[in-house]
Amino acid sequence: MARPRQHAPEALHAQVMAACDAWLQERPVHELSLRALARDVGCAPSTLLKLYGSFGNLLQHVNLETLARLKEAMVPADTNETLESQLRTLALAYWRFARHEPYRWQLLFDYPLAQEGELDRRQSDMIEALFLRVETGLKAYQPGLGDLEARRMARTLWGSVHGLVQLGLNERLGVWQGQPLEVTELLEQLLVTILAGLRHGPYAP
């Protein structure tokens, strides 16, 4: 087993993120410990504390990686899609990511984000970039939407998308005629309603 001093910080960080990824593919984060993680990467727990400062900071780096993956997953494959289709693509990509990475998803939303320093800034910038994509799409769809209205609408819309996704993961959306309601169909209904309101509502020129 390699001794801690043999790990360069960059190489050790890569190993730690890979070990966390392997763990979160199969198990929730509350079953993960600093000691178990150190054992997986072949170093002492104190080495990880020296590198990250705390186990909480280590998990914040995992959240950063999750946000990066989410951003990549939400890149539209077809940039020639209509604006309506682009927003639907974003919403469906959000749902697919949460369904395929449930334990990463759980960590991102159940564990408090960083509150200060570089980690806070990096996380905030990545979250803001995701919202900005929705804002840009809404403003392009309805040019009469001002900056503040677009900012509010993006968060209202995405909060609703997130709620449906979270309820879908927990199988709490109910049933109709003996069959569970589908997240994809509810997302479609949500977007149709929001976009119709934007097109014909008070922001229309």
Tab-separated table of C-alpha atoms in Angstrom:
chain	number	residue	atom	x	y	z
A	1	MET	CA	0.000	0.000	0.000
A	2	ALA	CA	1.339	3.422	-0.924
A	3	ARG	CA	2.210	5.717	1.932
A	4	PRO	CA	0.410	9.089	2.079
A	5	ARG	CA	3.543	11.063	1.159
A	6	GLN	CA	3.693	9.210	-2.154
A	7	HIS	CA	0.430	10.775	-3.335
A	8	ALA	CA	0.677	14.059	-5.208
A	9	PRO	CA	-2.320	16.265	-4.280
A	10	GLU	CA	-3.727	16.285	-7.824
A	11	ALA	CA	-3.380	12.539	-8.227
A	12	LEU	CA	-4.855	11.877	-4.794
A	13	HIS	CA	-7.794	14.182	-5.509
A	14	ALA	CA	-8.498	12.286	-8.735
A	15	GLN	CA	-8.378	8.991	-6.837
A	16	VAL	CA	-10.710	10.316	-4.153
A	17	MET	CA	-13.252	11.565	-6.703
A	18	ALA	CA	-13.101	8.237	-8.534
A	19	ALA	CA	-13.623	6.342	-5.268
A	20	CYS	CA	-16.575	8.578	-4.361
A	21	ASP	CA	-18.044	8.038	-7.797
A	22	ALA	CA	-17.778	4.267	-7.463
A	23	TRP	CA	-19.396	4.464	-4.039
A	24	LEU	CA	-22.272	6.693	-5.165
A	25	GLN	CA	-23.039	4.415	-8.076
A	26	GLU	CA	-24.342	1.857	-5.602
A	27	ARG	CA	-24.742	3.372	-2.130
A	28	PRO	CA	-25.913	6.601	-0.473
A	29	VAL	CA	-23.440	9.058	0.987
A	30	HIS	CA	-24.576	8.562	4.587
A	31	GLU	CA	-22.934	5.117	4.486
A	32	LEU	CA	-19.601	6.616	3.414
A	33	SER	CA	-16.953	7.511	5.990
A	34	LEU	CA	-13.617	9.237	5.782
A	35	ARG	CA	-11.918	6.084	7.041
A	36	ALA	CA	-13.541	3.886	4.398
A	37	LEU	CA	-12.640	6.366	1.668
A	38	ALA	CA	-9.022	6.568	2.836
A	39	ARG	CA	-8.831	2.792	2.779
A	40	ASP	CA	-10.166	2.716	-0.792
A	41	VAL	CA	-7.510	5.137	-2.077
A	42	GLY	CA	-4.667	3.703	0.010
A	43	CYS	CA	-3.838	6.518	2.407
A	44	ALA	CA	-4.427	7.553	5.998
A	45	PRO	CA	-7.574	9.504	6.975
A	46	SER	CA	-5.312	12.314	8.184
A	47	THR	CA	-3.973	12.685	4.637
A	48	LEU	CA	-7.469	13.393	3.346
A	49	LEU	CA	-8.088	15.857	6.157
A	50	LYS	CA	-4.864	17.645	5.253
A	51	LEU	CA	-5.899	17.802	1.596
A	52	TYR	CA	-9.527	18.907	2.076
A	53	GLY	CA	-9.668	20.381	5.563
A	54	SER	CA	-12.732	18.337	6.510
A	55	PHE	CA	-14.917	15.505	5.295
A	56	GLY	CA	-17.595	18.110	4.557
A	57	ASN	CA	-15.282	19.985	2.199
A	58	LEU	CA	-14.422	16.724	0.469
A	59	LEU	CA	-18.127	16.139	-0.197
A	60	GLN	CA	-18.429	19.678	-1.554
A	61	HIS	CA	-15.858	18.747	-4.189
A	62	VAL	CA	-18.067	15.796	-5.088
A	63	ASN	CA	-20.967	18.238	-5.442
A	64	LEU	CA	-18.863	20.369	-7.772
A	65	GLU	CA	-18.237	17.337	-9.948
A	66	THR	CA	-21.956	16.542	-9.903
A	67	LEU	CA	-22.810	20.077	-11.028
A	68	ALA	CA	-20.283	19.775	-13.847
A	69	ARG	CA	-21.837	16.483	-14.954
A	70	LEU	CA	-25.309	17.984	-14.773
A	71	LYS	CA	-24.227	20.924	-16.918
A	72	GLU	CA	-22.792	18.553	-19.509
A	73	ALA	CA	-25.914	16.393	-19.463
A	74	MET	CA	-28.086	19.435	-20.158
A	75	VAL	CA	-26.239	20.511	-23.299
A	76	PRO	CA	-28.725	20.129	-26.187
A	77	ALA	CA	-27.646	17.652	-28.838
A	78	ASP	CA	-29.418	19.645	-31.533
A	79	THR	CA	-28.791	23.390	-31.371
A	80	ASN	CA	-31.346	23.911	-34.156
A	81	GLU	CA	-34.218	22.872	-31.910
A	82	THR	CA	-37.044	25.339	-31.387
A	83	LEU	CA	-36.938	27.251	-28.112
A	84	GLU	CA	-39.841	25.180	-26.807
A	85	SER	CA	-37.964	21.977	-27.644
A	86	GLN	CA	-34.782	23.258	-26.016
A	87	LEU	CA	-36.591	23.903	-22.727
A	88	ARG	CA	-38.189	20.457	-22.899
A	89	THR	CA	-34.768	18.946	-23.585
A	90	LEU	CA	-33.348	20.664	-20.494
A	91	ALA	CA	-36.182	19.441	-18.285
A	92	LEU	CA	-35.966	15.868	-19.539
A	93	ALA	CA	-32.178	15.853	-19.176
A	94	TYR	CA	-32.631	16.995	-15.568
A	95	TRP	CA	-34.976	14.074	-14.922
A	96	ARG	CA	-32.742	11.514	-16.644
A	97	PHE	CA	-29.696	12.661	-14.694
A	98	ALA	CA	-31.519	12.402	-11.362
A	99	ARG	CA	-32.858	8.952	-12.232
A	100	HIS	CA	-29.485	7.605	-13.406
A	101	GLU	CA	-27.429	9.210	-10.606
A	102	PRO	CA	-29.808	9.018	-7.611
A	103	TYR	CA	-27.152	8.951	-4.885
A	104	ARG	CA	-25.188	11.839	-6.386
A	105	TRP	CA	-28.475	13.689	-6.718
A	106	GLN	CA	-29.307	12.979	-3.088
A	107	LEU	CA	-25.940	14.300	-1.945
A	108	LEU	CA	-26.315	17.486	-4.000
A	109	PHE	CA	-29.680	18.413	-2.510
A	110	ASP	CA	-29.637	16.795	0.937
A	111	TYR	CA	-26.189	17.997	1.957
A	112	PRO	CA	-25.733	21.758	2.551
A	113	LEU	CA	-23.712	23.533	-0.118
A	114	ALA	CA	-20.556	25.423	0.796
A	115	GLN	CA	-21.180	28.718	2.586
A	116	GLU	CA	-17.944	30.599	2.004
A	117	GLY	CA	-14.622	30.669	0.197
A	118	GLU	CA	-13.648	29.241	-3.170
A	119	LEU	CA	-15.980	26.249	-2.976
A	120	ASP	CA	-18.960	28.536	-2.396
A	121	ARG	CA	-17.982	30.760	-5.341
A	122	ARG	CA	-17.425	27.844	-7.705
A	123	GLN	CA	-20.699	26.158	-6.753
A	124	SER	CA	-22.636	29.429	-7.008
A	125	ASP	CA	-21.151	30.171	-10.440
A	126	MET	CA	-22.110	26.729	-11.744
A	127	ILE	CA	-25.658	26.930	-10.373
A	128	GLU	CA	-26.063	30.432	-11.784
A	129	ALA	CA	-24.889	29.222	-15.194
A	130	LEU	CA	-27.591	26.539	-15.195
A	131	PHE	CA	-30.280	29.092	-14.327
A	132	LEU	CA	-28.933	31.480	-16.952
A	133	ARG	CA	-29.564	28.911	-19.662
A	134	VAL	CA	-33.221	28.779	-18.645
A	135	GLU	CA	-33.456	32.594	-18.388
A	136	THR	CA	-31.951	32.996	-21.855
A	137	GLY	CA	-34.405	30.524	-23.327
A	138	LEU	CA	-37.393	32.222	-21.695
A	139	LYS	CA	-36.337	35.685	-22.866
A	140	ALA	CA	-35.811	34.427	-26.396
A	141	TYR	CA	-39.251	32.809	-26.313
A	142	GLN	CA	-40.899	35.943	-24.944
A	143	PRO	CA	-38.878	39.093	-25.763
A	144	GLY	CA	-41.261	41.173	-23.651
A	145	LEU	CA	-39.896	39.515	-20.510
A	146	GLY	CA	-37.621	41.859	-18.541
A	147	ASP	CA	-34.421	40.768	-16.814
A	148	LEU	CA	-35.966	40.564	-13.338
A	149	GLU	CA	-39.084	38.793	-14.596
A	150	ALA	CA	-36.936	36.304	-16.523
A	151	ARG	CA	-34.839	35.660	-13.428
A	152	ARG	CA	-37.914	35.008	-11.320
A	153	MET	CA	-39.634	32.955	-13.986
A	154	ALA	CA	-36.565	30.762	-14.516
A	155	ARG	CA	-36.467	29.917	-10.835
A	156	THR	CA	-40.221	29.402	-10.641
A	157	LEU	CA	-40.149	27.089	-13.635
A	158	TRP	CA	-37.110	25.149	-12.518
A	159	GLY	CA	-38.361	24.872	-8.966
A	160	SER	CA	-41.467	23.221	-10.402
A	161	VAL	CA	-39.362	20.925	-12.604
A	162	HIS	CA	-37.229	19.989	-9.612
A	163	GLY	CA	-40.301	19.263	-7.492
A	164	LEU	CA	-41.698	16.882	-10.100
A	165	VAL	CA	-38.314	15.192	-10.449
A	166	GLN	CA	-37.944	14.789	-6.683
A	167	LEU	CA	-41.467	13.389	-6.305
A	168	GLY	CA	-40.840	11.081	-9.244
A	169	LEU	CA	-37.671	9.714	-7.648
A	170	ASN	CA	-39.587	9.062	-4.432
A	171	GLU	CA	-42.559	7.574	-6.336
A	172	ARG	CA	-44.919	10.094	-4.760
A	173	LEU	CA	-46.749	11.377	-7.846
A	174	GLY	CA	-49.781	9.139	-7.466
A	175	VAL	CA	-51.600	6.947	-9.954
A	176	TRP	CA	-54.324	7.201	-12.579
A	177	GLN	CA	-56.475	4.182	-13.385
A	178	GLY	CA	-54.040	1.895	-11.657
A	179	GLN	CA	-50.941	3.232	-13.406
A	180	PRO	CA	-48.324	5.584	-11.906
A	181	LEU	CA	-48.263	9.081	-13.341
A	182	GLU	CA	-45.206	9.575	-15.548
A	183	VAL	CA	-42.706	12.316	-14.753
A	184	THR	CA	-42.077	12.974	-18.444
A	185	GLU	CA	-45.765	13.590	-19.117
A	186	LEU	CA	-46.094	15.911	-16.122
A	187	LEU	CA	-43.016	17.851	-17.201
A	188	GLU	CA	-44.550	18.243	-20.644
A	189	GLN	CA	-47.798	19.531	-19.150
A	190	LEU	CA	-45.902	21.985	-16.934
A	191	LEU	CA	-43.901	23.416	-19.841
A	192	VAL	CA	-46.930	23.687	-22.130
A	193	THR	CA	-48.772	25.641	-19.447
A	194	ILE	CA	-45.851	27.964	-18.618
A	195	LEU	CA	-45.002	28.670	-22.245
A	196	ALA	CA	-48.633	29.316	-23.164
A	197	GLY	CA	-48.829	31.803	-20.318
A	198	LEU	CA	-45.668	33.535	-21.535
A	199	ARG	CA	-46.856	33.664	-25.120
A	200	HIS	CA	-50.315	35.054	-24.394
A	201	GLY	CA	-50.008	36.533	-20.902
A	202	PRO	CA	-49.113	39.993	-19.596
A	203	TYR	CA	-45.590	39.929	-21.053
A	204	ALA	CA	-46.818	39.553	-24.623
A	205	PRO	CA	-46.128	42.673	-26.734
